[in-house]
């Protein structure tokens, strides 16, 4: 329903149809839990995780097993199944669990499909907002909102840091080096917004934000962003400018244009003092 | 339309009807500007302010002038008119302009009416989310969402910091003393979410968050929160526990219950070292 207009042809289109089916399911179930009293459990990393999180992922894994029994699955909540298969799904049922637990709408369901180490499909769903972004590698990137026909979306044409709208982590959540790097970037841009979780990347794909920087992400957090940002015309790499893949550590920078990305990488680079 | 079921009787009800009419107008106009290319101007305080901000406030002031020509108006964008009148409207057309400029939905229109220094009416509208909270002093607090009948809302029953969901500013945006105070509080609660602007108070009124702490607010930022939080059963004061009014400096703490508020005030108090 929120999917692209034509999803019926080859194998990648089948994967995309699966991703939309998973997101439809995740949206329906997660919204049933949103803003209800929650039994908050604290994981080893102290992030709150809810029953919604686990229920949604279990349902998504079941669907993948039915539709693509040979595919692997790596999920935030329930671990790895056939993680060495040629095609592996990465699932984050509720990215932004803090927002979810506090009743804020900026959480989302993240889905990626990785083929031989390369992310070939990405999907970001924002259930409360009724918004969804999705893409196959080589585009286009699709944006769908409840009640509207999905449309191709594109990143902004912003080429200069001085004009850029930046979304970055709350500085206290970074280590000293990461904090210094991000602040070195932030001092050159037009507008800085802290926080936003997965939603920041979606806004870059739609041209409303120009740069997102994050640090310490897991693969299931950033792999879905790669096909979406690239299909929208943007650039997404680690802080050294290297391509992102399942084995890469999660320091991520996404920018609307190559020119902007190059300048962001320069500002994020460690400096001699 | 998003107003309370019965808004036709005495003078306070007329004020409430006016507030809803202003918010309807603000919502229609601000959404026309949202996620369109913006001509960002930088004010003396470096916060981005948009044409939407100024256009919305001008329209609201015009409506107040027509409906209540003796009332005063204090607005964020266009200054003071009869600010010494017995009844004064406080307007913040777009609270959370950074969110607005970056395409994020967590901005809102804030409206308060102050009678002889006491906030007697408050309204928080979140146009993108189609959500609105409003109250007259002495309640009830109303929550309305597009497509749903408005309902009375109430704060949570949370009485212990250890169970509380806290929304606080990004620590870097506070001075050293404010930062120490807020962090002293944050270390005792269950969940901390940074940022959220006006939306955090709305979530306290609806029982999804338990505490909001902010610092350095202007009167038009916090006056609308007072009737809403109190009508929902919560408590809102400055960090010393004093009532909030137009002359009070803007260090604000809102909590779901008296017990929780008392503990929050204790944690925020300056400590000898």
Short mmCIF file of C-alpha atoms in Angstrom, two decimals:
data_model
loop_
_atom_site.label_atom_id
_atom_site.label_comp_id
_atom_site.label_asym_id
_atom_site.label_seq_id
_atom_site.Cartn_x
_atom_site.Cartn_y
_atom_site.Cartn_z
CA UNK A 1 0.00 0.00 0.00
CA UNK A 2 2.85 2.32 0.86
CA UNK A 3 5.02 0.48 -1.68
CA UNK A 4 6.29 1.63 -5.04
CA UNK A 5 3.77 1.69 -7.92
CA UNK A 6 5.29 -1.30 -9.71
CA UNK A 7 6.48 -4.24 -7.62
CA UNK A 8 5.79 -7.34 -9.66
CA UNK A 9 8.72 -8.15 -11.95
CA UNK A 10 12.14 -9.75 -11.22
CA UNK A 11 13.82 -11.05 -8.08
CA UNK A 12 14.82 -7.69 -6.60
CA UNK A 13 11.21 -6.53 -6.99
CA UNK A 14 10.10 -9.60 -5.06
CA UNK A 15 12.53 -8.71 -2.29
CA UNK A 16 11.10 -5.20 -2.25
CA UNK A 17 7.56 -6.55 -2.04
CA UNK A 18 8.68 -8.72 0.89
CA UNK A 19 10.25 -5.70 2.61
CA UNK A 20 6.99 -3.74 2.28
CA UNK A 21 4.99 -6.69 3.58
CA UNK A 22 7.33 -6.93 6.59
CA UNK A 23 6.99 -3.20 7.23
CA UNK A 24 3.18 -3.35 6.97
CA UNK A 25 3.19 -6.09 9.57
CA UNK A 26 5.67 -4.26 11.81
CA UNK A 27 3.63 -1.07 11.60
CA UNK A 28 0.37 -2.76 12.56
CA UNK A 29 1.87 -4.58 15.54
CA UNK A 30 4.13 -1.81 16.86
CA UNK A 31 1.31 0.76 16.79
CA UNK A 32 -0.77 -1.56 18.98
CA UNK A 33 1.93 -1.25 21.64
CA UNK A 34 2.75 2.44 21.19
CA UNK A 35 1.61 4.68 24.06
CA UNK A 36 0.33 1.78 26.13
CA UNK A 37 1.84 0.96 29.52
CA UNK A 38 5.01 -0.97 28.78
CA UNK A 39 6.92 -3.59 30.62
CA UNK A 40 10.34 -2.07 30.14
CA UNK A 41 13.24 -4.47 30.24
CA UNK A 42 16.79 -3.28 30.44
CA UNK A 43 19.30 -5.11 28.27
CA UNK A 44 22.98 -5.48 28.96
CA UNK A 45 23.60 -2.20 27.11
CA UNK A 46 20.93 -0.46 29.23
CA UNK A 47 18.83 0.61 26.25
CA UNK A 48 15.13 0.07 26.91
CA UNK A 49 13.64 -2.68 24.85
CA UNK A 50 10.00 -3.47 24.76
CA UNK A 51 7.81 -6.44 24.15
CA UNK A 52 6.79 -4.72 20.92
CA UNK A 53 10.37 -4.93 19.71
CA UNK A 54 10.55 -8.67 20.20
CA UNK A 55 7.08 -9.44 18.91
CA UNK A 56 7.60 -7.45 15.71
CA UNK A 57 10.94 -9.08 14.94
CA UNK A 58 9.58 -12.58 15.54
CA UNK A 59 6.75 -11.93 13.06
CA UNK A 60 9.11 -10.50 10.46
CA UNK A 61 11.46 -13.50 10.77
CA UNK A 62 8.53 -15.87 10.32
CA UNK A 63 7.49 -14.08 7.10
CA UNK A 64 11.01 -14.16 5.67
CA UNK A 65 11.23 -17.87 6.48
CA UNK A 66 8.01 -18.48 4.52
CA UNK A 67 8.87 -16.30 1.52
CA UNK A 68 12.62 -16.83 1.23
CA UNK A 69 13.59 -19.97 3.17
CA UNK A 70 17.22 -19.91 1.99
CA UNK A 71 17.87 -16.32 3.04
CA UNK A 72 19.77 -15.49 6.21
CA UNK A 73 18.47 -13.19 8.97
CA UNK A 74 20.33 -10.95 11.40
CA UNK A 75 17.99 -9.26 13.87
CA UNK A 76 18.54 -6.87 16.75
CA UNK A 77 16.46 -8.89 19.17
CA UNK A 78 16.64 -12.56 18.20
CA UNK A 79 20.17 -12.97 16.83
CA UNK A 80 21.48 -14.65 13.66
CA UNK A 81 20.02 -17.33 11.36
CA UNK A 82 22.16 -18.43 8.37
CA UNK A 83 24.15 -15.18 8.59
CA UNK A 84 26.63 -16.62 6.05
CA UNK A 85 23.98 -17.10 3.33
CA UNK A 86 24.48 -15.15 0.04
CA UNK A 87 21.37 -13.07 0.83
CA UNK A 88 20.87 -11.88 4.41
CA UNK A 89 18.10 -9.69 5.86
CA UNK A 90 19.03 -7.22 8.59
CA UNK A 91 16.14 -6.25 10.86
CA UNK A 92 15.71 -3.58 13.48
CA UNK A 93 12.06 -3.81 14.52
CA UNK A 94 12.03 -0.58 16.53
CA UNK A 95 14.94 1.77 16.01
CA UNK A 96 14.67 4.58 18.57
CA UNK A 97 13.28 2.58 21.46
CA UNK A 98 13.78 5.57 23.79
CA UNK A 99 11.47 7.65 21.62
CA UNK A 100 9.01 4.77 21.53
CA UNK A 101 9.00 4.35 25.31
CA UNK A 102 8.52 8.11 25.82
CA UNK A 103 5.60 8.40 23.38
CA UNK A 104 7.57 10.36 20.76
CA UNK A 105 6.89 9.54 17.08
CA UNK A 106 10.50 9.51 15.81
CA UNK A 107 11.08 5.75 15.89
CA UNK A 108 11.04 3.41 12.96
CA UNK A 109 11.33 -0.08 11.58
CA UNK A 110 14.52 -0.72 9.60
CA UNK A 111 14.94 -3.44 6.99
CA UNK A 112 17.93 -4.19 4.76
CA UNK A 113 18.82 -7.00 2.39
CA UNK A 114 22.53 -7.64 1.87
CA UNK A 115 23.80 -9.65 -1.13
CA UNK A 116 27.35 -10.96 -0.82
CA UNK A 117 28.24 -8.17 1.58
CA UNK A 118 26.59 -5.36 -0.42
CA UNK A 119 23.35 -3.73 0.82
CA UNK A 120 20.95 -4.06 -2.13
CA UNK A 121 17.66 -3.07 -0.51
CA UNK A 122 16.74 -0.64 2.25
CA UNK A 123 13.52 0.38 3.96
CA UNK A 124 12.76 2.89 6.73
CA UNK A 125 9.20 2.93 8.08
CA UNK A 126 7.90 5.56 10.52
CA UNK A 127 4.64 4.00 11.73
CA UNK A 128 3.27 6.91 13.79
CA UNK A 129 3.89 9.35 10.97
CA UNK A 130 2.59 6.95 8.31
CA UNK A 131 5.75 7.56 6.27
CA UNK A 132 8.00 5.08 4.48
CA UNK A 133 11.18 5.30 2.45
CA UNK A 134 12.48 2.36 0.39
CA UNK A 135 14.94 1.64 -2.38
CA UNK A 136 16.66 -1.06 -4.34
CA UNK A 137 20.34 -0.49 -5.12
CA UNK A 138 20.57 1.73 -8.25
CA UNK A 139 17.28 3.44 -7.39
CA UNK A 140 14.97 5.18 -7.50
CA UNK A 141 14.29 5.92 -3.81
CA UNK A 142 10.59 5.89 -2.95
CA UNK A 143 8.75 7.95 -0.38
CA UNK A 144 5.23 6.94 0.58
CA UNK A 145 2.85 8.61 3.05
CA UNK A 146 -0.49 7.21 4.16
CA UNK A 147 -3.20 8.36 1.78
CA UNK A 148 -0.77 9.44 -0.95
CA UNK A 149 0.69 7.68 -3.99
CA UNK A 150 4.36 6.82 -3.40
CA UNK A 151 6.76 9.14 -5.19
CA UNK A 152 10.43 9.06 -6.09
CA UNK A 153 12.40 11.26 -3.70
CA UNK A 154 15.74 12.98 -4.12
CA UNK A 155 18.34 14.48 -1.82
CA UNK A 156 18.89 18.23 -1.79
CA UNK A 157 21.36 20.03 -4.06
CA UNK A 158 23.23 21.50 -1.06
CA UNK A 159 26.98 21.72 -1.86
CA UNK A 160 28.34 23.96 0.92
CA UNK A 161 28.64 23.30 4.66
CA UNK A 162 27.64 26.92 5.31
CA UNK A 163 24.20 26.18 3.82
CA UNK A 164 23.77 22.72 5.33
CA UNK A 165 21.23 21.41 7.83
CA UNK A 166 23.00 18.81 10.01
CA UNK A 167 21.51 16.11 12.22
CA UNK A 168 24.00 14.68 14.75
CA UNK A 169 23.98 12.70 18.01
CA UNK A 170 23.66 14.32 21.41
CA UNK A 171 27.38 15.09 22.05
CA UNK A 172 27.30 13.46 25.51
CA UNK A 173 26.59 10.13 23.84
CA UNK A 174 29.93 10.21 21.96
CA UNK A 175 33.45 9.47 23.17
CA UNK A 176 35.97 12.36 23.33
CA UNK A 177 37.38 11.82 19.80
CA UNK A 178 33.96 11.40 18.21
CA UNK A 179 32.66 14.41 20.05
CA UNK A 180 35.55 16.61 18.91
CA UNK A 181 35.09 15.46 15.31
CA UNK A 182 31.36 16.07 15.24
CA UNK A 183 31.67 19.47 16.91
CA UNK A 184 34.38 20.42 14.39
CA UNK A 185 31.83 19.70 11.65
CA UNK A 186 28.89 21.31 13.46
CA UNK A 187 30.59 24.68 13.82
CA UNK A 188 30.62 25.12 10.02
CA UNK A 189 27.00 24.35 9.14
CA UNK A 190 23.86 26.52 9.01
CA UNK A 191 21.59 24.55 11.36
CA UNK A 192 22.33 21.75 13.83
CA UNK A 193 19.68 19.39 15.20
CA UNK A 194 20.65 16.77 17.80
CA UNK A 195 18.97 13.39 17.81
CA UNK A 196 16.45 12.02 15.38
CA UNK A 197 17.57 8.40 15.11
CA UNK A 198 16.78 6.73 11.77
CA UNK A 199 14.48 9.55 10.73
CA UNK A 200 17.40 11.86 9.89
CA UNK A 201 18.54 9.65 7.00
CA UNK A 202 15.00 9.57 5.65
CA UNK A 203 14.93 13.37 5.68
CA UNK A 204 18.23 13.48 3.77
CA UNK A 205 16.70 11.16 1.14
CA UNK A 206 13.73 13.55 0.84
CA UNK A 207 15.87 16.70 0.64
CA UNK A 208 14.85 18.25 3.98
CA UNK A 209 18.15 17.65 5.78
CA UNK A 210 21.60 17.79 4.15
CA UNK A 211 23.93 15.80 6.43
CA UNK A 212 23.51 13.11 9.07
CA UNK A 213 26.43 12.01 11.23
CA UNK A 214 26.30 9.15 13.70
CA UNK A 215 28.76 7.00 15.60
CA UNK A 216 28.84 3.49 17.02
CA UNK A 217 25.91 2.11 15.05
CA UNK A 218 25.23 -1.57 14.52
CA UNK A 219 24.93 -3.05 11.04
CA UNK A 220 21.14 -3.28 11.24
CA UNK A 221 21.04 0.46 12.01
CA UNK A 222 22.99 1.69 8.99
CA UNK A 223 22.72 -0.96 6.24
CA UNK A 224 19.11 0.04 5.35
CA UNK A 225 20.26 3.63 4.83
CA UNK A 226 22.82 2.79 2.14
CA UNK A 227 20.51 1.94 -0.81
CA UNK A 228 18.05 4.68 0.17
CA UNK A 229 20.58 7.51 0.42
CA UNK A 230 22.41 6.41 -2.74
CA UNK A 231 19.21 5.92 -4.74
CA UNK A 232 18.13 9.42 -3.70
CA UNK A 233 21.36 10.83 -5.16
CA UNK A 234 23.22 11.24 -1.88
CA UNK A 235 26.45 9.74 -0.55
CA UNK A 236 26.83 7.55 2.54
CA UNK A 237 30.09 6.10 3.90
CA UNK A 238 31.97 5.68 7.15
CA UNK A 239 33.87 8.70 8.53
CA UNK A 240 36.93 7.75 6.45
CA UNK A 241 34.88 7.78 3.24
CA UNK A 242 34.84 3.98 2.89
CA UNK A 243 31.76 2.04 1.69
CA UNK A 244 29.50 0.65 4.44
CA UNK A 245 28.95 -3.08 4.74
CA UNK A 246 28.04 -5.64 7.39
CA UNK A 247 31.65 -5.85 8.63
CA UNK A 248 32.24 -2.13 8.87
CA UNK A 249 32.18 -0.37 12.25
CA UNK A 250 29.32 2.05 12.53
CA UNK A 251 30.65 5.59 12.21
CA UNK A 252 28.37 6.88 9.49
CA UNK A 253 28.10 10.09 7.49
CA UNK A 254 25.38 10.66 4.89
CA UNK A 255 25.29 13.78 2.73
CA UNK A 256 23.07 15.13 -0.01
CA UNK A 257 25.86 15.64 -2.58
CA UNK A 258 29.42 14.50 -3.26
CA UNK A 259 30.72 18.03 -2.67
CA UNK A 260 29.07 18.23 0.73
CA UNK A 261 30.15 14.72 1.68
CA UNK A 262 33.79 15.53 0.83
CA UNK A 263 33.74 18.61 3.08
CA UNK A 264 32.05 16.69 5.90
CA UNK A 265 34.69 13.94 5.76
CA UNK A 266 37.44 16.56 5.97
CA UNK A 267 35.88 18.14 9.07
CA UNK A 268 35.43 14.72 10.72
CA UNK A 269 39.06 13.65 10.17
CA UNK A 270 41.31 13.49 13.27
CA UNK A 271 43.49 16.56 13.56
CA UNK A 272 47.00 16.91 14.92
CA UNK A 273 47.00 19.50 17.71
CA UNK B 1 -12.75 20.78 15.09
CA UNK B 2 -9.99 19.62 17.36
CA UNK B 3 -11.57 21.60 20.19
CA UNK B 4 -13.31 20.32 23.30
CA UNK B 5 -16.86 19.05 22.84
CA UNK B 6 -18.52 22.02 24.52
CA UNK B 7 -17.12 25.47 23.83
CA UNK B 8 -20.09 27.83 23.83
CA UNK B 9 -20.84 29.08 27.36
CA UNK B 10 -19.09 31.75 29.50
CA UNK B 11 -16.14 34.03 28.93
CA UNK B 12 -13.37 31.45 29.54
CA UNK B 13 -15.07 29.17 27.01
CA UNK B 14 -15.00 32.01 24.50
CA UNK B 15 -11.28 32.42 25.12
CA UNK B 16 -10.83 28.70 24.53
CA UNK B 17 -12.81 28.92 21.28
CA UNK B 18 -10.54 31.78 20.22
CA UNK B 19 -7.44 29.75 21.07
CA UNK B 20 -8.66 26.85 18.93
CA UNK B 21 -9.48 29.21 16.05
CA UNK B 22 -5.97 30.67 16.28
CA UNK B 23 -4.45 27.20 16.31
CA UNK B 24 -6.53 26.09 13.29
CA UNK B 25 -5.26 29.12 11.40
CA UNK B 26 -1.67 28.57 12.52
CA UNK B 27 -1.82 24.92 11.53
CA UNK B 28 -3.13 25.64 8.03
CA UNK B 29 -0.54 28.32 7.32
CA UNK B 30 2.49 26.68 8.93
CA UNK B 31 1.88 23.39 7.10
CA UNK B 32 1.94 25.27 3.79
CA UNK B 33 5.53 26.29 4.59
CA UNK B 34 6.71 23.03 6.16
CA UNK B 35 9.22 21.08 4.04
CA UNK B 36 9.38 23.74 1.37
CA UNK B 37 12.62 25.60 0.59
CA UNK B 38 12.93 28.23 3.28
CA UNK B 39 14.50 31.62 3.38
CA UNK B 40 16.26 31.21 6.71
CA UNK B 41 16.99 34.37 8.60
CA UNK B 42 19.26 34.45 11.59
CA UNK B 43 18.10 36.53 14.53
CA UNK B 44 20.34 38.12 17.11
CA UNK B 45 20.11 34.93 19.18
CA UNK B 46 21.11 32.83 16.16
CA UNK B 47 18.00 30.67 16.22
CA UNK B 48 16.61 30.14 12.74
CA UNK B 49 13.35 31.87 12.16
CA UNK B 50 11.27 31.44 9.08
CA UNK B 51 8.77 33.43 7.13
CA UNK B 52 6.19 30.93 8.35
CA UNK B 53 6.85 32.03 11.92
CA UNK B 54 6.18 35.67 11.16
CA UNK B 55 3.19 35.08 8.88
CA UNK B 56 1.47 32.82 11.42
CA UNK B 57 1.93 35.26 14.28
CA UNK B 58 0.67 38.21 12.23
CA UNK B 59 -2.52 36.28 11.40
CA UNK B 60 -3.06 35.24 15.01
CA UNK B 61 -2.62 38.83 16.24
CA UNK B 62 -5.14 40.03 13.67
CA UNK B 63 -7.72 37.49 14.89
CA UNK B 64 -7.20 38.42 18.55
CA UNK B 65 -7.61 42.10 17.66
CA UNK B 66 -10.94 41.32 15.98
CA UNK B 67 -12.30 39.03 18.70
CA UNK B 68 -10.90 40.65 21.84
CA UNK B 69 -9.81 44.22 21.02
CA UNK B 70 -9.00 45.10 24.66
CA UNK B 71 -6.71 42.12 25.22
CA UNK B 72 -2.96 42.51 25.17
CA UNK B 73 -0.61 40.42 23.00
CA UNK B 74 2.99 39.33 23.57
CA UNK B 75 4.40 37.44 20.62
CA UNK B 76 7.77 35.89 19.89
CA UNK B 77 8.12 37.54 16.50
CA UNK B 78 6.27 40.86 16.54
CA UNK B 79 6.73 42.09 20.15
CA UNK B 80 4.23 43.54 22.64
CA UNK B 81 0.81 45.18 22.25
CA UNK B 82 -0.94 46.36 25.45
CA UNK B 83 1.23 43.99 27.52
CA UNK B 84 -0.12 45.67 30.70
CA UNK B 85 -3.78 44.82 29.94
CA UNK B 86 -5.61 42.57 32.47
CA UNK B 87 -5.82 39.82 29.86
CA UNK B 88 -2.77 39.15 27.70
CA UNK B 89 -2.23 36.50 25.02
CA UNK B 90 1.23 34.95 24.70
CA UNK B 91 1.99 33.53 21.26
CA UNK B 92 4.78 31.36 19.93
CA UNK B 93 3.77 30.63 16.34
CA UNK B 94 6.43 27.94 15.76
CA UNK B 95 8.15 26.57 18.84
CA UNK B 96 10.98 24.32 17.70
CA UNK B 97 12.06 26.22 14.62
CA UNK B 98 15.14 24.01 14.28
CA UNK B 99 12.91 20.96 13.93
CA UNK B 100 10.73 22.87 11.47
CA UNK B 101 13.69 23.90 9.31
CA UNK B 102 15.06 20.33 9.31
CA UNK B 103 11.75 18.72 8.30
CA UNK B 104 11.15 17.06 11.69
CA UNK B 105 7.57 16.97 13.02
CA UNK B 106 8.27 17.91 16.67
CA UNK B 107 7.43 21.62 16.45
CA UNK B 108 4.28 23.28 17.62
CA UNK B 109 2.19 26.40 18.00
CA UNK B 110 1.92 27.64 21.59
CA UNK B 111 -0.87 29.87 22.89
CA UNK B 112 -1.48 31.11 26.44
CA UNK B 113 -3.87 33.60 27.98
CA UNK B 114 -2.72 35.27 31.20
CA UNK B 115 -5.16 37.04 33.53
CA UNK B 116 -3.61 39.42 36.03
CA UNK B 117 -0.35 37.49 35.90
CA UNK B 118 -1.89 34.02 36.15
CA UNK B 119 -1.94 31.69 33.12
CA UNK B 120 -5.62 30.74 32.71
CA UNK B 121 -5.57 29.07 29.29
CA UNK B 122 -2.98 27.00 27.45
CA UNK B 123 -2.84 25.33 24.05
CA UNK B 124 -0.15 23.22 22.34
CA UNK B 125 -0.76 22.31 18.71
CA UNK B 126 1.44 19.87 16.75
CA UNK B 127 0.37 20.53 13.15
CA UNK B 128 2.30 17.74 11.39
CA UNK B 129 1.06 15.16 13.87
CA UNK B 130 -2.48 16.56 13.86
CA UNK B 131 -2.44 16.60 17.66
CA UNK B 132 -3.60 19.30 20.04
CA UNK B 133 -3.65 19.76 23.82
CA UNK B 134 -5.64 22.54 25.49
CA UNK B 135 -6.94 23.51 28.92
CA UNK B 136 -8.55 26.22 30.94
CA UNK B 137 -7.24 26.71 34.47
CA UNK B 138 -8.97 24.17 36.74
CA UNK B 139 -9.33 21.67 33.89
CA UNK B 140 -9.99 19.32 32.35
CA UNK B 141 -7.08 19.06 29.91
CA UNK B 142 -8.16 18.08 26.41
CA UNK B 143 -6.30 16.01 23.84
CA UNK B 144 -7.54 16.03 20.26
CA UNK B 145 -6.15 14.16 17.26
CA UNK B 146 -7.29 14.63 13.66
CA UNK B 147 -10.20 12.30 12.95
CA UNK B 148 -10.90 11.57 16.62
CA UNK B 149 -13.23 13.14 19.18
CA UNK B 150 -11.25 15.19 21.72
CA UNK B 151 -10.84 13.45 25.07
CA UNK B 152 -9.82 14.53 28.54
CA UNK B 153 -6.22 13.50 29.23
CA UNK B 154 -4.40 12.87 32.48
CA UNK B 155 -0.80 12.68 33.60
CA UNK B 156 0.65 9.35 34.70
CA UNK B 157 0.57 8.04 38.27
CA UNK B 158 4.38 7.77 38.42
CA UNK B 159 5.62 8.60 41.93
CA UNK B 160 9.24 7.42 41.91
CA UNK B 161 12.23 8.76 39.99
CA UNK B 162 13.41 5.19 39.44
CA UNK B 163 10.31 4.55 37.30
CA UNK B 164 10.24 7.92 35.54
CA UNK B 165 10.65 8.78 31.86
CA UNK B 166 12.47 12.12 31.66
CA UNK B 167 12.71 14.57 28.77
CA UNK B 168 15.54 17.09 29.17
CA UNK B 169 17.57 19.51 27.02
CA UNK B 170 20.70 18.50 25.15
CA UNK B 171 23.26 19.05 27.99
CA UNK B 172 25.54 21.16 25.74
CA UNK B 173 22.78 23.75 25.52
CA UNK B 174 22.90 24.38 29.29
CA UNK B 175 25.35 26.38 31.38
CA UNK B 176 27.61 24.50 33.85
CA UNK B 177 25.23 24.83 36.85
CA UNK B 178 22.14 23.88 34.85
CA UNK B 179 23.97 21.00 33.30
CA UNK B 180 25.12 19.64 36.66
CA UNK B 181 21.59 19.95 38.08
CA UNK B 182 19.93 18.21 35.16
CA UNK B 183 22.51 15.41 35.09
CA UNK B 184 22.04 14.93 38.83
CA UNK B 185 18.36 14.34 38.14
CA UNK B 186 18.91 12.24 35.02
CA UNK B 187 21.09 9.67 36.80
CA UNK B 188 18.13 8.62 38.98
CA UNK B 189 15.42 8.06 36.36
CA UNK B 190 14.48 5.03 34.24
CA UNK B 191 14.69 6.57 30.77
CA UNK B 192 16.20 9.85 29.53
CA UNK B 193 15.30 11.43 26.20
CA UNK B 194 17.08 14.63 25.12
CA UNK B 195 15.20 17.28 23.14
CA UNK B 196 11.56 17.34 22.17
CA UNK B 197 10.75 21.03 22.64
CA UNK B 198 7.11 21.77 23.54
CA UNK B 199 6.04 18.24 22.71
CA UNK B 200 7.49 16.85 25.94
CA UNK B 201 4.98 18.76 28.09
CA UNK B 202 2.14 17.50 25.92
CA UNK B 203 3.34 13.94 26.50
CA UNK B 204 3.39 14.53 30.28
CA UNK B 205 -0.23 15.77 30.06
CA UNK B 206 -1.15 12.56 28.20
CA UNK B 207 0.70 10.26 30.61
CA UNK B 208 3.43 9.06 28.21
CA UNK B 209 6.31 10.97 29.82
CA UNK B 210 6.69 11.62 33.56
CA UNK B 211 9.06 14.61 33.88
CA UNK B 212 10.16 17.44 31.62
CA UNK B 213 13.00 19.76 32.64
CA UNK B 214 14.05 22.82 30.68
CA UNK B 215 16.13 25.92 31.27
CA UNK B 216 16.21 29.47 29.96
CA UNK B 217 12.75 29.50 28.40
CA UNK B 218 10.86 32.63 27.48
CA UNK B 219 7.39 33.32 28.90
CA UNK B 220 5.64 32.39 25.64
CA UNK B 221 7.41 29.00 25.79
CA UNK B 222 6.26 27.94 29.26
CA UNK B 223 3.05 29.85 30.08
CA UNK B 224 0.89 27.63 27.80
CA UNK B 225 2.16 24.56 29.64
CA UNK B 226 0.92 25.67 33.07
CA UNK B 227 -2.86 25.24 32.65
CA UNK B 228 -2.39 22.08 30.57
CA UNK B 229 -0.08 20.27 33.00
CA UNK B 230 -2.13 21.33 36.04
CA UNK B 231 -5.47 20.43 34.44
CA UNK B 232 -4.04 17.01 33.58
CA UNK B 233 -3.22 16.46 37.26
CA UNK B 234 0.50 17.22 37.07
CA UNK B 235 2.66 19.86 38.72
CA UNK B 236 4.69 22.56 36.96
CA UNK B 237 6.92 25.16 38.62
CA UNK B 238 10.35 26.69 38.30
CA UNK B 239 13.35 24.72 39.62
CA UNK B 240 12.81 26.20 43.11
CA UNK B 241 9.21 24.99 43.19
CA UNK B 242 7.70 28.46 42.69
CA UNK B 243 4.65 29.08 40.49
CA UNK B 244 5.35 30.16 36.92
CA UNK B 245 4.17 33.52 35.65
CA UNK B 246 5.09 36.09 33.01
CA UNK B 247 7.78 37.64 35.24
CA UNK B 248 9.42 34.38 36.23
CA UNK B 249 12.73 33.32 34.62
CA UNK B 250 12.31 30.20 32.57
CA UNK B 251 13.82 27.25 34.43
CA UNK B 252 10.89 24.86 34.27
CA UNK B 253 10.14 21.43 35.72
CA UNK B 254 6.89 19.61 35.01
CA UNK B 255 6.05 16.29 36.67
CA UNK B 256 3.16 13.86 36.59
CA UNK B 257 2.58 13.81 40.36
CA UNK B 258 3.37 15.86 43.46
CA UNK B 259 5.58 13.08 44.81
CA UNK B 260 7.63 12.96 41.62
CA UNK B 261 7.83 16.74 41.39
CA UNK B 262 9.15 16.97 44.95
CA UNK B 263 11.92 14.47 44.22
CA UNK B 264 12.82 16.23 40.95
CA UNK B 265 13.11 19.61 42.72
CA UNK B 266 15.43 18.04 45.32
CA UNK B 267 17.71 16.61 42.60
CA UNK B 268 17.76 19.95 40.73
CA UNK B 269 18.72 22.00 43.83
CA UNK B 270 22.28 23.38 43.96
CA UNK B 271 24.51 21.20 46.14
CA UNK B 272 27.41 22.20 48.36
CA UNK B 273 30.48 20.22 47.35
#
